[in-house]
Amino acid sequence: MLRTLTAWATLASLLTVAPAFAQGQVQEAQARIQGTFIDLSGTWANRLHEDWIERAPGPHIGDYTGLPINDEARAVADAYQVSMQNMPERQCILYTTQYIVMGPQNLRIQQELDPISGAVVAFHLSGTVDRAVHDIWMDGRPHPSPSAPHTAGGFSTGKWEGRMLTVTTTHLKSGLVWRNGVPHSDQATMVEHYARHENMLTVTMILTDPVYWEEPFIRSATFELDANTRVLPEPCEPQVEIPRPPGEVPHYLPGANPYLAEFPKMYNLPVEAARGGAKTTYPEYGKALRSTYKAPDKCTVYCCGGTPLAAMNNNQGACRADDAPATPPATAPPAANPPASPPARRQ
Amino acid sequence: MVYVAACTFTSLAAQQGRGAAPQGRGAAPAAPAAPAPPPTGKAGAPVDLTGTWVSVVTEDWRWRMITPPKGDYASLPITMDAKKAADAWDPAKDEAAGEACKGYGAPGLMRQPTRLRITWQDDNTMKMEADAGTQTRLFHFGDWKAPGGAPSIQGDTTASWETGARGRGGNQPPPMFGNLKTVTKNLKPGYLRKNGVPYGDKATLTEYWDLMRQPNGDQWIVITTVVEDPTYLSRTWITSLNFKKEANGSKWDPSPCSAR
């Protein structure tokens, strides 16, 4: 009863005192009264039960499978050399907020409350290591003008749809979607849905980008509420990790990336499948592919990755028997193998 | 502003099921109405999941769109027993034994590249067909009890709507938001991944089906999927799967199970 009265009081005060920002808070009050309001705050652990290779060690060079990208995106990704990230001026560039469902990190969500009404003004999703903070404004404020600055966090507003929080993000900077160079542009927008089921939080992200993507790109990741999870920000301090001549930017010229053929060869995939594209994400593509596809005889790379058996081979090659020596992968390392030197520190 | 507030208050009161009947002073007390029966699964649906849905494989593509090589267990929290079973995977043996559908049991089926056709079989039974492997799952609402027979490929599934809404009586319209929860047990052993990574007969599959509407008119179902298996998993395996609604069933293309 007290909660209901508080929600009514909040609603009444918002309607009379703060009309400009009342819409979002009216919606929250409605949700509280209806019992559909969900508190998303807490620390959420990323279990990496999907896309372990992409999220943990990083995708292979030239692996664009399942990505509905266009030729422009392929050209950018083919030219990418991960050591570009070692350049001091690039070390502290953050992944944009879509990386919540692409990266390996955990998530902390905090509520910012109006000190008078107690209404949720915003949710703040932690940045961590190399991911931008994600602020989701719940008070009904409008998105800024199209000419406003774009940032790694973008500008996000949220609304409740029953017990699901739906978030719209604009004003993103261009960034990497996958760590092998697959990009999104600064024209990209994002719709996210946060659905909590018991102690699980499924974050679904649909990225729409007219520059690099043929179709809206959907990804989802499920996190578990875990009070023991650590979500540490890492302040960044650029430092020289690899000495280079002034002005040198690691890259491959068009057609000159020598590693693109390795990924399809490793898995006996046709080159076309490795190059991605919207048509490769639908069942009919798989059906046609399976009629001719023959998998390698056995797994050779990252076979235990993310499993409890991983300690047997340090996440690298085949899941060996207990008494067999670990064998390093025979091919080039994936695009985003961690550098030998410590990661850059941010501040 | 006052008008808006009044309208909002009235609307909220109506949604709580309060204020609908006059309670004027001096009116004769109304006889207590018999409690309305709970709505059927179909009548109580807060969202419409019926239609044809296509899996858009943008995640785990190499493990779902094709059958990965033997010994590829990445991302799966499997036990050593599971590894041993997967290392013994032989699709020719499965075919010879008439077990080509082991990768199409409910926990594996939903990760296949497939189309789903969802309809109401009756007021308390939702039917989900998949064209991959030509499989059918039935979701039973209400107080349905599993018959308790032999385990089957698709098992026994109970279903309920989760709305979180308070204050609803049986005669209230269903809320406009909510999700489907299904729990599947009594599964015949099968494969989580088509390269022979197993689940056992004690496995339970719990799924949360969320409908997501997009500004461009697209509709998606995202299914948060939890597999528990004391035999072959060291902990729950949690994934989420994405299906996009199609305008019609013109691309529906049933195919038999394949062990390879």
Coordinates of C-alpha atoms in Angstrom, one line a residue, chain B residues 11-232:
Chain B
S11 CA -6.7 4.9 -16.5
L12 CA -4.5 3.5 -13.8
A13 CA -7.4 2.8 -11.5
A14 CA -9.1 0.9 -14.3
Q15 CA -6.0 -1.1 -15.0
Q16 CA -5.9 -2.2 -11.4
G17 CA -9.4 -3.4 -11.7
R18 CA -10.6 -0.9 -9.1
G19 CA -13.4 1.7 -9.4
A20 CA -15.3 -0.1 -12.1
A21 CA -18.4 -0.6 -9.9
P22 CA -20.1 2.2 -8.1
Q23 CA -19.8 2.0 -4.4
G24 CA -22.2 4.8 -3.6
R25 CA -23.4 5.4 0.0
G26 CA -26.6 3.6 0.7
A27 CA -26.4 1.2 -2.2
A28 CA -27.3 -2.4 -1.3
P29 CA -24.2 -4.5 -0.9
A30 CA -23.6 -6.5 -3.9
A31 CA -23.6 -10.3 -3.5
P32 CA -20.1 -11.6 -3.7
A33 CA -19.5 -12.7 -7.3
A34 CA -18.2 -16.2 -7.9
P35 CA -14.5 -16.1 -8.7
A36 CA -14.0 -16.2 -12.4
P37 CA -12.1 -19.1 -13.6
P38 CA -8.5 -18.4 -14.7
P39 CA -8.3 -17.5 -18.3
T40 CA -7.2 -20.2 -20.7
G41 CA -3.7 -20.1 -22.2
K42 CA -5.1 -18.6 -25.3
A43 CA -7.4 -16.1 -23.7
G44 CA -4.8 -15.0 -21.2
A45 CA -2.1 -14.4 -23.7
P46 CA -0.6 -10.9 -23.1
V47 CA 1.2 -11.1 -26.5
D48 CA 0.6 -12.9 -29.7
L49 CA 3.4 -15.4 -30.6
T50 CA 1.5 -17.1 -33.4
G51 CA 2.8 -16.9 -36.9
T52 CA 5.9 -18.0 -38.8
W53 CA 9.3 -17.1 -37.3
V54 CA 12.7 -17.5 -38.8
S55 CA 15.9 -18.0 -36.9
V56 CA 18.5 -15.4 -37.9
V57 CA 21.8 -17.0 -37.1
T58 CA 24.0 -14.1 -36.2
E59 CA 25.6 -15.9 -33.2
D60 CA 27.5 -19.1 -32.9
W61 CA 27.2 -19.4 -36.7
R62 CA 29.9 -22.0 -37.1
W63 CA 28.3 -24.2 -34.4
R64 CA 24.7 -23.8 -35.6
M65 CA 24.6 -23.3 -39.4
I66 CA 26.9 -26.3 -40.0
T67 CA 27.8 -29.3 -38.0
P68 CA 31.1 -28.4 -36.3
P69 CA 34.0 -30.9 -36.3
K70 CA 34.2 -33.6 -33.8
G71 CA 35.7 -32.5 -30.5
D72 CA 34.6 -28.9 -30.7
Y73 CA 33.0 -28.1 -27.3
A74 CA 33.7 -24.4 -27.1
S75 CA 31.3 -22.4 -24.9
L76 CA 29.6 -25.5 -23.4
P77 CA 30.0 -26.1 -19.6
I78 CA 30.3 -29.9 -20.1
T79 CA 31.7 -32.5 -17.8
M80 CA 34.4 -35.1 -18.6
D81 CA 31.7 -37.7 -19.1
A82 CA 30.2 -35.5 -21.8
K83 CA 33.5 -35.1 -23.4
K84 CA 34.0 -38.8 -23.5
A85 CA 30.5 -39.3 -25.0
A86 CA 31.1 -36.6 -27.6
D87 CA 34.5 -38.1 -28.5
A88 CA 32.7 -41.3 -29.4
W89 CA 30.2 -39.5 -31.7
D90 CA 29.7 -41.4 -34.9
P91 CA 26.9 -40.1 -37.2
A92 CA 26.9 -43.3 -39.3
K93 CA 26.1 -45.3 -36.1
D94 CA 23.2 -42.9 -35.3
E95 CA 21.8 -43.3 -38.8
A96 CA 22.1 -47.0 -38.6
A97 CA 20.3 -47.1 -35.3
G98 CA 17.5 -44.8 -36.5
E99 CA 18.7 -42.1 -34.3
A100 CA 19.3 -39.3 -36.8
C101 CA 17.1 -37.0 -34.8
K102 CA 19.3 -36.9 -31.7
G103 CA 20.3 -33.3 -32.6
Y104 CA 16.7 -32.3 -33.0
G105 CA 15.4 -32.8 -29.4
A106 CA 14.1 -29.6 -27.8
P107 CA 17.4 -28.4 -26.4
G108 CA 19.2 -28.9 -29.7
L109 CA 16.3 -28.1 -32.0
M110 CA 15.9 -24.5 -31.0
R111 CA 19.5 -23.8 -32.0
Q112 CA 19.1 -25.2 -35.5
P113 CA 18.7 -22.8 -38.4
T114 CA 14.9 -23.3 -38.8
R115 CA 11.6 -21.7 -39.1
L116 CA 9.0 -22.0 -36.4
R117 CA 5.3 -22.1 -37.0
I118 CA 3.3 -21.3 -33.8
T119 CA -0.4 -21.9 -33.6
W120 CA -3.0 -22.7 -30.9
Q121 CA -4.0 -26.3 -31.1
D122 CA -6.7 -25.7 -28.6
D123 CA -7.4 -23.1 -25.9
N124 CA -4.7 -24.5 -23.6
T125 CA -2.2 -26.0 -26.0
M126 CA 0.2 -24.0 -28.1
K127 CA 1.8 -25.9 -31.0
M128 CA 5.3 -25.1 -32.2
E129 CA 6.4 -26.7 -35.3
A130 CA 10.0 -26.5 -36.7
D131 CA 10.7 -27.2 -40.3
A132 CA 14.3 -28.4 -39.4
G133 CA 13.8 -32.1 -38.8
T134 CA 10.0 -31.7 -39.1
Q135 CA 9.5 -31.6 -35.4
T136 CA 6.6 -30.5 -33.2
R137 CA 6.5 -29.3 -29.6
L138 CA 3.4 -28.8 -27.6
F139 CA 3.2 -26.3 -24.8
H140 CA 0.5 -27.1 -22.2
F141 CA -1.1 -24.4 -20.2
G142 CA -3.3 -24.6 -17.1
D143 CA -3.2 -27.6 -14.8
W144 CA -2.0 -30.0 -17.4
K145 CA -0.2 -33.0 -16.0
A146 CA 2.4 -34.8 -18.0
P147 CA 1.2 -38.4 -18.8
G148 CA 4.5 -39.8 -17.4
G149 CA 5.2 -42.1 -20.3
A150 CA 8.5 -42.9 -21.9
P151 CA 10.8 -40.0 -22.6
S152 CA 10.4 -38.5 -26.0
I153 CA 12.5 -36.4 -28.3
Q154 CA 10.5 -33.2 -27.5
G155 CA 9.6 -34.2 -23.9
D156 CA 6.7 -32.9 -21.9
T157 CA 6.3 -29.1 -21.8
T158 CA 4.3 -27.0 -19.3
A159 CA 3.7 -23.4 -20.2
S160 CA 2.6 -20.2 -18.4
W161 CA 2.4 -16.5 -19.0
E162 CA 4.5 -14.2 -16.9
T163 CA 3.1 -10.7 -16.7
G164 CA 4.1 -9.6 -13.2
A165 CA 0.8 -7.6 -13.2
R166 CA -1.0 -7.2 -9.9
G167 CA -4.7 -6.8 -9.1
R168 CA -6.1 -8.7 -12.0
G169 CA -9.2 -10.8 -11.7
G170 CA -10.4 -13.5 -14.0
N171 CA -12.7 -11.1 -15.9
Q172 CA -10.1 -8.5 -16.6
P173 CA -8.6 -8.1 -20.0
P174 CA -5.1 -9.7 -20.3
P175 CA -2.2 -7.3 -19.8
M176 CA -0.5 -6.0 -22.9
F177 CA 2.9 -7.2 -21.9
G178 CA 4.5 -10.3 -20.6
N179 CA 6.4 -13.4 -21.7
L180 CA 5.9 -17.1 -22.1
K181 CA 7.7 -19.4 -19.8
T182 CA 8.0 -23.1 -20.8
V183 CA 9.6 -26.0 -18.9
T184 CA 10.4 -29.2 -20.7
K185 CA 11.2 -32.5 -19.0
N186 CA 11.1 -36.2 -19.8
L187 CA 13.4 -35.7 -22.7
K188 CA 15.0 -38.6 -24.5
P189 CA 18.8 -38.2 -24.5
G190 CA 20.1 -36.2 -27.4
Y191 CA 22.6 -33.7 -28.6
L192 CA 23.1 -30.1 -27.5
R193 CA 25.3 -29.7 -30.5
K194 CA 25.1 -31.8 -33.6
N195 CA 28.6 -33.0 -33.3
G196 CA 27.5 -35.3 -30.5
V197 CA 27.8 -33.2 -27.3
P198 CA 25.2 -34.9 -25.3
Y199 CA 22.4 -34.2 -22.8
G200 CA 20.9 -37.0 -20.7
D201 CA 17.5 -38.1 -19.7
K202 CA 17.5 -36.0 -16.6
A203 CA 17.9 -32.8 -18.6
T204 CA 15.5 -29.9 -18.1
L205 CA 14.9 -27.2 -20.6
T206 CA 13.5 -23.9 -19.3
E207 CA 12.7 -21.1 -21.9
Y208 CA 11.5 -17.6 -21.6
W209 CA 10.0 -16.2 -24.7
D210 CA 10.0 -12.4 -25.1
L211 CA 8.3 -10.6 -27.9
M212 CA 10.1 -7.5 -29.0
R213 CA 8.5 -5.0 -31.4
Q214 CA 10.8 -2.7 -33.4
P215 CA 10.2 0.9 -34.7
N216 CA 10.5 -0.4 -38.3
G217 CA 7.7 -2.9 -37.7
D218 CA 9.9 -6.0 -37.3
Q219 CA 8.9 -8.4 -34.5
W220 CA 11.4 -10.6 -32.8
I221 CA 11.1 -13.4 -30.3
V222 CA 14.1 -13.8 -28.2
I223 CA 14.2 -17.0 -26.2
T224 CA 16.3 -17.1 -23.1
T225 CA 17.2 -20.8 -22.9
V226 CA 18.4 -22.6 -19.8
V227 CA 19.5 -26.2 -19.9
E228 CA 20.2 -28.1 -16.7
D229 CA 21.6 -31.6 -16.9
P230 CA 23.2 -33.3 -13.9
T231 CA 24.7 -35.9 -16.1
Y232 CA 26.6 -34.0 -18.7

